CSV table of C-alpha atoms and ligand atoms in Angstrom, one decimal:
chain,number,residue,atom,x,y,z
W,139,UNK,CA,-132.3,-81.6,57.9
W,140,UNK,CA,-135.8,-80.5,55.9
W,141,UNK,CA,-136.1,-78.1,58.7
W,142,UNK,CA,-132.7,-76.2,58.3
W,143,UNK,CA,-132.8,-76.0,54.7
W,144,UNK,CA,-136.6,-73.9,55.8
W,145,UNK,CA,-135.0,-71.2,58.0
W,146,UNK,CA,-132.2,-71.4,55.4
W,147,UNK,CA,-134.2,-70.4,52.8
W,148,UNK,CA,-135.6,-68.0,55.6
W,149,UNK,CA,-132.8,-66.3,56.7
W,150,UNK,CA,-131.6,-65.7,52.9
W,151,UNK,CA,-134.7,-64.0,52.6
W,152,UNK,CA,-135.1,-61.7,54.8
W,153,UNK,CA,-131.5,-60.3,54.2
W,154,UNK,CA,-132.3,-59.6,50.8
W,155,UNK,CA,-135.8,-58.3,52.0
W,156,UNK,CA,-133.0,-55.6,54.5
W,157,UNK,CA,-130.8,-54.8,51.4
W,158,UNK,CA,-133.5,-53.8,48.9
W,159,UNK,CA,-135.5,-52.1,52.1
W,160,UNK,CA,-131.8,-50.7,52.8
W,161,UNK,CA,-131.3,-49.6,48.4
W,162,UNK,CA,-135.0,-47.5,49.1
W,163,UNK,CA,-134.2,-45.7,51.8
W,164,UNK,CA,-130.5,-44.9,50.0
W,165,UNK,CA,-133.1,-44.1,46.4
W,166,UNK,CA,-135.7,-41.7,48.5
W,167,UNK,CA,-132.7,-39.9,49.9
W,168,UNK,CA,-131.3,-39.1,47.0
W,169,UNK,CA,-134.5,-38.8,45.2
W,170,UNK,CA,-135.0,-35.7,48.2
W,171,UNK,CA,-131.7,-33.9,47.1
W,172,UNK,CA,-131.7,-34.3,43.7
W,173,UNK,CA,-133.5,-31.1,42.4
W,174,UNK,CA,-130.7,-29.1,44.6
W,175,UNK,CA,-127.9,-31.5,44.3
W,176,UNK,CA,-128.2,-30.7,40.2
W,177,UNK,CA,-129.0,-35.2,40.4
W,178,UNK,CA,-132.1,-35.8,38.3
W,179,UNK,CA,-131.9,-34.0,35.2
W,180,UNK,CA,-133.4,-34.5,31.8
W,181,UNK,CA,-133.4,-36.2,28.2
W,182,UNK,CA,-135.8,-35.8,24.7
W,183,UNK,CA,-136.4,-38.5,23.0
W,184,UNK,CA,-137.8,-37.3,19.6
W,185,UNK,CA,-141.1,-38.4,17.8
W,186,UNK,CA,-140.3,-39.4,14.1
W,187,UNK,CA,-143.4,-39.0,11.3
W,188,UNK,CA,-143.1,-41.9,9.4
W,189,UNK,CA,-145.2,-40.0,6.2
W,190,UNK,CA,-142.1,-37.3,6.3
W,191,UNK,CA,-139.4,-38.6,8.1
W,192,UNK,CA,-138.6,-35.4,10.8
W,193,UNK,CA,-139.2,-35.0,14.3
W,194,UNK,CA,-142.2,-33.8,15.2
W,195,UNK,CA,-142.3,-34.1,18.7
W,196,UNK,CA,-140.1,-35.1,22.1
W,197,UNK,CA,-141.1,-36.8,24.9
W,198,UNK,CA,-139.8,-35.5,28.6
W,199,UNK,CA,-137.6,-38.4,29.8
W,200,UNK,CA,-136.9,-37.7,33.7
W,201,UNK,CA,-132.9,-39.1,34.3
W,202,UNK,CA,-131.2,-39.4,38.1
W,203,UNK,CA,-127.7,-39.6,38.3
W,204,UNK,CA,-125.9,-39.9,41.5
W,205,UNK,CA,-122.7,-39.5,43.3
W,206,UNK,CA,-123.9,-42.5,45.8
W,207,UNK,CA,-125.7,-44.9,44.0
W,208,UNK,CA,-124.7,-44.3,40.2
W,209,UNK,CA,-127.5,-43.7,37.1
W,210,UNK,CA,-130.6,-45.3,38.5
W,211,UNK,CA,-133.2,-46.5,36.0
W,212,UNK,CA,-136.9,-44.8,35.5
W,213,UNK,CA,-138.1,-48.0,36.4
W,214,UNK,CA,-136.9,-48.4,39.7
W,215,UNK,CA,-136.5,-44.8,41.1
W,216,UNK,CA,-140.4,-43.5,39.4
W,217,UNK,CA,-142.4,-46.4,42.2
W,218,UNK,CA,-140.4,-44.9,44.9
W,219,UNK,CA,-140.8,-41.3,43.9
W,220,UNK,CA,-144.4,-42.3,43.7
W,221,UNK,CA,-144.6,-44.1,46.9
W,222,UNK,CA,-143.1,-41.8,48.4
W,223,UNK,CA,-144.9,-38.5,47.5
W,224,UNK,CA,-141.3,-37.0,46.4
W,225,UNK,CA,-143.0,-37.6,42.4
W,226,UNK,CA,-144.8,-34.1,43.0
W,227,UNK,CA,-141.6,-31.6,43.8
W,228,UNK,CA,-140.1,-34.0,40.8
W,229,UNK,CA,-142.2,-33.7,38.3
W,230,UNK,CA,-143.8,-30.2,39.4
W,231,UNK,CA,-139.4,-29.8,38.5
W,232,UNK,CA,-139.3,-31.5,35.5
W,233,UNK,CA,-142.8,-29.3,34.1
W,234,UNK,CA,-141.4,-26.1,34.8
W,235,UNK,CA,-138.0,-26.8,32.7
W,236,UNK,CA,-140.0,-29.0,30.2
W,237,UNK,CA,-142.0,-25.8,29.0
W,238,UNK,CA,-138.9,-23.5,29.1
W,239,UNK,CA,-137.3,-25.6,27.1
W,240,UNK,CA,-139.4,-25.8,24.3
W,241,UNK,CA,-140.2,-21.8,24.6
W,242,UNK,CA,-136.5,-21.5,24.3
W,243,UNK,CA,-136.9,-24.3,21.5
W,244,UNK,CA,-139.6,-22.0,19.9
W,245,UNK,CA,-137.5,-18.3,20.7
W,246,UNK,CA,-134.7,-19.4,18.8
W,247,UNK,CA,-136.6,-20.0,15.9
W,248,UNK,CA,-136.3,-23.8,15.5
W,249,UNK,CA,-140.6,-24.8,14.0
W,250,UNK,CA,-142.3,-25.3,17.2
W,251,UNK,CA,-142.9,-28.6,18.2
W,252,UNK,CA,-144.9,-30.4,21.2
W,253,UNK,CA,-143.1,-31.7,24.1
W,254,UNK,CA,-144.6,-34.7,25.6
W,255,UNK,CA,-144.3,-35.1,29.1
W,256,UNK,CA,-145.2,-38.1,31.7
W,257,UNK,CA,-148.0,-37.8,34.2
W,258,UNK,CA,-148.1,-39.7,37.2
W,259,UNK,CA,-151.2,-41.5,38.6
W,260,UNK,CA,-150.3,-39.0,41.6
W,261,UNK,CA,-150.5,-36.0,39.5
W,262,UNK,CA,-154.0,-36.5,38.8
W,263,UNK,CA,-155.1,-37.1,41.3
W,264,UNK,CA,-153.6,-34.2,43.0
W,265,UNK,CA,-157.0,-30.7,43.0
W,266,UNK,CA,-153.7,-29.2,42.5
W,267,UNK,CA,-152.4,-30.4,38.8
W,268,UNK,CA,-154.6,-28.2,36.7
W,269,UNK,CA,-153.8,-25.2,38.4
W,270,UNK,CA,-150.6,-25.3,38.3
W,271,UNK,CA,-150.3,-26.7,34.6
W,272,UNK,CA,-151.6,-23.1,34.4
W,273,UNK,CA,-149.6,-21.2,36.6
W,274,UNK,CA,-146.4,-23.1,34.2
W,275,UNK,CA,-147.7,-22.7,31.1
W,276,UNK,CA,-148.8,-18.9,32.3
W,277,UNK,CA,-144.8,-17.5,33.9
W,278,UNK,CA,-143.0,-19.6,31.1
W,279,UNK,CA,-145.2,-18.7,27.9
W,280,UNK,CA,-145.1,-22.2,26.4
W,281,UNK,CA,-148.6,-22.4,23.7
W,282,UNK,CA,-150.8,-24.7,25.4
W,283,UNK,CA,-150.4,-26.9,22.3
W,284,UNK,CA,-146.7,-26.7,22.6
W,285,UNK,CA,-147.2,-29.3,25.5
W,286,UNK,CA,-149.0,-33.1,25.7
W,287,UNK,CA,-149.4,-35.1,28.2
W,288,UNK,CA,-148.6,-38.6,28.2
W,289,UNK,CA,-151.0,-40.5,30.7
W,290,UNK,CA,-151.9,-43.8,30.7
W,291,UNK,CA,-154.6,-45.8,31.0
W,292,UNK,CA,-154.6,-47.5,34.4
W,293,UNK,CA,-154.2,-44.1,36.3
W,294,UNK,CA,-157.1,-42.5,34.4
W,295,UNK,CA,-159.7,-45.8,35.3
W,296,UNK,CA,-158.2,-45.0,39.0
W,297,UNK,CA,-158.6,-41.2,38.7
W,298,UNK,CA,-160.9,-39.6,41.3
W,299,UNK,CA,-162.3,-37.0,38.9
W,300,UNK,CA,-164.2,-38.0,36.2
W,301,UNK,CA,-161.7,-39.4,33.3
W,302,UNK,CA,-164.3,-37.6,31.0
W,303,UNK,CA,-164.3,-34.6,32.7
W,304,UNK,CA,-160.2,-34.4,33.5
W,305,UNK,CA,-159.4,-35.1,29.7
W,306,UNK,CA,-162.6,-32.8,28.9
W,307,UNK,CA,-160.4,-30.5,31.7
W,308,UNK,CA,-157.2,-30.5,29.8
W,309,UNK,CA,-158.5,-30.4,26.0
W,310,UNK,CA,-160.6,-26.4,26.8
W,311,UNK,CA,-156.7,-25.6,28.6
W,312,UNK,CA,-155.7,-26.2,24.6
W,313,UNK,CA,-152.7,-28.9,26.1
W,314,UNK,CA,-152.5,-31.9,23.8
W,315,UNK,CA,-152.9,-35.4,26.0
W,316,UNK,CA,-151.9,-39.1,24.6
W,317,UNK,CA,-152.5,-42.1,26.3
W,318,UNK,CA,-149.5,-43.9,26.4
W,319,UNK,CA,-148.7,-47.7,27.2
W,320,UNK,CA,-151.7,-48.5,25.0
W,321,UNK,CA,-151.9,-52.3,25.0
W,322,UNK,CA,-150.6,-53.1,28.8
W,323,UNK,CA,-153.4,-52.3,30.9
W,324,UNK,CA,-156.8,-51.9,30.3
W,325,UNK,CA,-156.8,-51.7,27.0
W,326,UNK,CA,-160.4,-51.0,25.9
W,327,UNK,CA,-161.0,-50.1,22.6
W,328,UNK,CA,-164.8,-49.0,23.6
W,329,UNK,CA,-163.5,-47.0,26.5
W,330,UNK,CA,-161.3,-45.0,23.5
W,331,UNK,CA,-163.9,-44.3,21.6
W,332,UNK,CA,-165.6,-42.1,25.1
W,333,UNK,CA,-162.3,-40.0,24.9
W,334,UNK,CA,-161.4,-36.6,24.0
W,335,UNK,CA,-157.1,-37.1,23.3
W,336,UNK,CA,-154.8,-36.6,20.3
W,337,UNK,CA,-152.3,-39.5,20.4
W,338,UNK,CA,-152.2,-43.1,21.2
W,339,UNK,CA,-148.9,-44.6,22.0
W,340,UNK,CA,-148.7,-48.6,21.3
W,341,UNK,CA,-146.2,-49.9,24.1
W,342,UNK,CA,-143.0,-51.3,23.2
W,343,UNK,CA,-143.7,-55.1,24.3
W,344,UNK,CA,-146.9,-55.0,22.1
W,345,UNK,CA,-144.3,-53.4,19.5
W,346,UNK,CA,-141.5,-56.1,19.9
W,347,UNK,CA,-144.3,-58.8,19.2
W,348,UNK,CA,-145.1,-57.6,16.0
W,349,UNK,CA,-142.8,-59.6,13.7
W,350,UNK,CA,-143.2,-62.7,14.8
W,351,UNK,CA,-147.4,-62.7,16.1
W,352,UNK,CA,-150.1,-62.7,13.6
W,353,UNK,CA,-152.6,-61.9,16.4
W,354,UNK,CA,-149.9,-58.7,17.1
W,355,UNK,CA,-150.1,-57.4,14.6
W,356,UNK,CA,-153.7,-58.1,13.8
W,357,UNK,CA,-154.2,-56.3,17.1
W,358,UNK,CA,-152.1,-53.3,16.2
W,359,UNK,CA,-153.9,-52.9,12.4
W,360,UNK,CA,-156.9,-52.8,14.1
W,361,UNK,CA,-155.8,-50.1,16.6
W,362,UNK,CA,-154.4,-47.9,14.6
W,363,UNK,CA,-157.6,-48.4,12.1
W,364,UNK,CA,-159.7,-47.8,15.3
W,365,UNK,CA,-157.9,-44.9,16.2
W,366,UNK,CA,-157.5,-43.1,12.5
W,367,UNK,CA,-161.4,-44.0,12.9
W,368,UNK,CA,-161.5,-41.1,15.9
W,369,UNK,CA,-159.6,-38.8,14.7
W,370,UNK,CA,-156.3,-40.1,17.0
W,371,UNK,CA,-152.8,-40.1,16.1
W,372,UNK,CA,-150.8,-43.1,16.8
W,373,UNK,CA,-146.9,-43.2,17.7
W,374,UNK,CA,-145.8,-47.1,17.9
W,375,UNK,CA,-142.3,-47.2,21.1
W,376,UNK,CA,-139.2,-49.1,20.4
W,377,UNK,CA,-139.0,-49.7,17.5
W,378,UNK,CA,-135.7,-51.2,16.8
W,379,UNK,CA,-135.7,-52.9,13.7
W,380,UNK,CA,-136.3,-52.6,9.8
W,381,UNK,CA,-138.9,-55.0,10.4
W,382,UNK,CA,-140.8,-53.9,13.0
W,383,UNK,CA,-141.1,-50.2,10.6
W,384,UNK,CA,-141.4,-52.2,7.5
W,385,UNK,CA,-144.7,-53.3,9.2
W,386,UNK,CA,-146.3,-50.0,11.1
W,387,UNK,CA,-145.4,-48.2,7.6
W,388,UNK,CA,-148.2,-51.0,6.0
W,389,UNK,CA,-150.2,-50.8,8.6
W,390,UNK,CA,-150.3,-46.3,8.6
W,391,UNK,CA,-149.0,-45.9,12.1
W,392,UNK,CA,-147.8,-42.0,11.9
W,393,UNK,CA,-145.0,-41.7,14.4
W,394,UNK,CA,-142.0,-43.8,15.4
W,395,UNK,CA,-140.2,-43.3,18.4
W,396,UNK,CA,-137.9,-45.7,19.0
W,397,UNK,CA,-134.2,-46.5,18.8
W,398,UNK,CA,-134.0,-47.5,14.7
W,399,UNK,CA,-134.3,-43.7,14.7
W,400,UNK,CA,-133.0,-42.1,17.7
W,401,UNK,CA,-132.6,-43.0,21.8
W,402,UNK,CA,-133.2,-40.5,24.7
W,403,UNK,CA,-130.9,-37.8,23.5
W,404,UNK,CA,-129.7,-34.7,25.8
W,405,UNK,CA,-130.6,-31.5,24.6
W,406,UNK,CA,-127.9,-30.5,22.6
W,407,UNK,CA,-128.2,-33.5,20.5
W,408,UNK,CA,-131.6,-32.9,20.1
W,409,UNK,CA,-131.1,-29.8,18.6
W,410,UNK,CA,-128.8,-30.4,16.6
W,411,UNK,CA,-131.0,-34.2,14.9
W,412,UNK,CA,-133.8,-31.3,14.1
W,413,UNK,CA,-131.7,-28.3,12.5
W,414,UNK,CA,-130.1,-31.0,11.0
W,415,UNK,CA,-133.2,-32.7,9.6
R,533,C2E,P1,-142.6,-44.5,29.1
R,533,C2E,O1,-142.8,-43.0,28.8
R,533,C2E,O2,-143.0,-46.0,27.6
R,533,C2E,O3,-141.1,-44.2,27.5
R,533,C2E,C1,-141.0,-44.8,26.4
R,533,C2E,C2,-139.8,-45.4,27.8
R,533,C2E,O4,-139.1,-45.9,26.0
R,533,C2E,C3,-138.1,-45.2,28.4
R,533,C2E,O5,-137.3,-45.6,29.0
R,533,C2E,C4,-137.6,-45.0,26.3
R,533,C2E,O6,-135.9,-44.9,26.9
R,533,C2E,C5,-138.2,-46.3,26.0
R,533,C2E,N1,-137.3,-46.5,25.0
R,533,C2E,C6,-138.1,-45.5,23.2
R,533,C2E,N2,-137.7,-46.2,22.8
R,533,C2E,C7,-136.4,-47.8,23.5
R,533,C2E,C8,-136.6,-48.4,21.9
R,533,C2E,O7,-136.3,-48.7,20.8
R,533,C2E,N3,-135.5,-49.8,22.8
R,533,C2E,C9,-135.7,-49.6,23.7
R,533,C2E,N4,-135.2,-50.9,24.6
R,533,C2E,N5,-136.0,-48.7,24.8
R,533,C2E,C10,-137.1,-47.6,24.6
R,533,C2E,P2,-137.4,-45.0,30.0
R,533,C2E,O8,-136.8,-43.0,29.7
R,533,C2E,O9,-136.1,-46.1,31.1
R,533,C2E,O10,-138.8,-44.4,30.8
R,533,C2E,C11,-139.3,-46.2,31.6
R,533,C2E,C12,-140.8,-45.2,32.3
R,533,C2E,O11,-140.4,-44.0,33.0
R,533,C2E,C13,-141.5,-44.4,30.9
R,533,C2E,O12,-142.0,-44.7,29.7
R,533,C2E,C14,-142.3,-43.4,32.1
R,533,C2E,O13,-143.8,-44.2,32.2
R,533,C2E,C15,-141.7,-43.1,33.2
R,533,C2E,N6,-141.2,-42.0,33.5
R,533,C2E,C16,-139.9,-41.4,32.4
R,533,C2E,N7,-139.3,-40.2,32.6
R,533,C2E,C17,-140.9,-39.7,33.0
R,533,C2E,C18,-141.6,-38.5,33.9
R,533,C2E,O14,-140.7,-37.2,34.1
R,533,C2E,N8,-142.1,-38.7,35.4
R,533,C2E,C19,-143.1,-40.0,35.2
R,533,C2E,N9,-143.7,-39.8,35.9
R,533,C2E,N10,-143.1,-41.3,34.8
R,533,C2E,C20,-141.6,-40.6,34.3
R,534,MG,MG1,-144.3,-42.3,28.2
R,535,MG,MG1,-144.3,-45.2,26.6
R,536,MG,MG1,-143.7,-47.9,27.9
């Protein structure tokens, strides 16, 4: 009897794997044609400066909505795009779109603000990455200080290029750099002191607990203090509640990104929000 159950379990596991494999294959197909089929688009989430409660920037977030599979979350499709190599094409497309968009806003007379773009470790490790950046900035005419690259610690650590060298090159180019998802990976404070970065983003998973864990709250406070001593601005990601906001204000956090102010928006809604402020 026990043998039967074992076999059964194995079969269930097997068909689950097969299902996943099929969905994976379908997603790869969707991603491969997403640009041509206009099934990829971009939303922008405002970043709010606490002191002035104004929009001081916006993060570009990639979205996929396909006829075949409906909406697919970035959590699901980004890893598949990375494994399949399709991230290269998709993110080059996104970079151009986003720089173009931000240049258009400037041309509309809207006071310029940086647009942030998530950069995958696959992109960073490509030899052509810096030249792509140069090319896109030149083609779109976006002044480099209005582009901010969001890079995670883990992709810096695994970078083939020396991390400091890469960051120095980016600083020379004039683009801004922010360290994304801080608090989830290596999060070495020592590392931070050596990195030429402009902004540090404390990850949502960490922000979630700051009101309930004295330890997390103390860590957040220390991170903010250290960042400030290094002339680095701090963004709190995924702020949803008033009590989080109050605590972060008290701790002198600079910038908030979260549903408490706004979720990711379509371009027209973002423009509306900026104009109303
Ligand atoms: P991330 O860069 O840390 O982006 C922030 C994520 O947190 C976004 O999810 C955003 O919608 C979500 N978020 C912001 N505020 C709140 C909040 O108050 N509550 C909740 N529940 N969520 C909030 P999204 O758009 O699903 O993106 C997830 C991740 O996918 C991103 O995390 C980023 O790592 C990746 N990603 C998204 N777009 C791109 C892209 O164009 N390129 C690359 N390489 N990765 C991307
Ligand atoms: Mg990000
Ligand atoms: Mg983030
Ligand atoms: Mg995050």
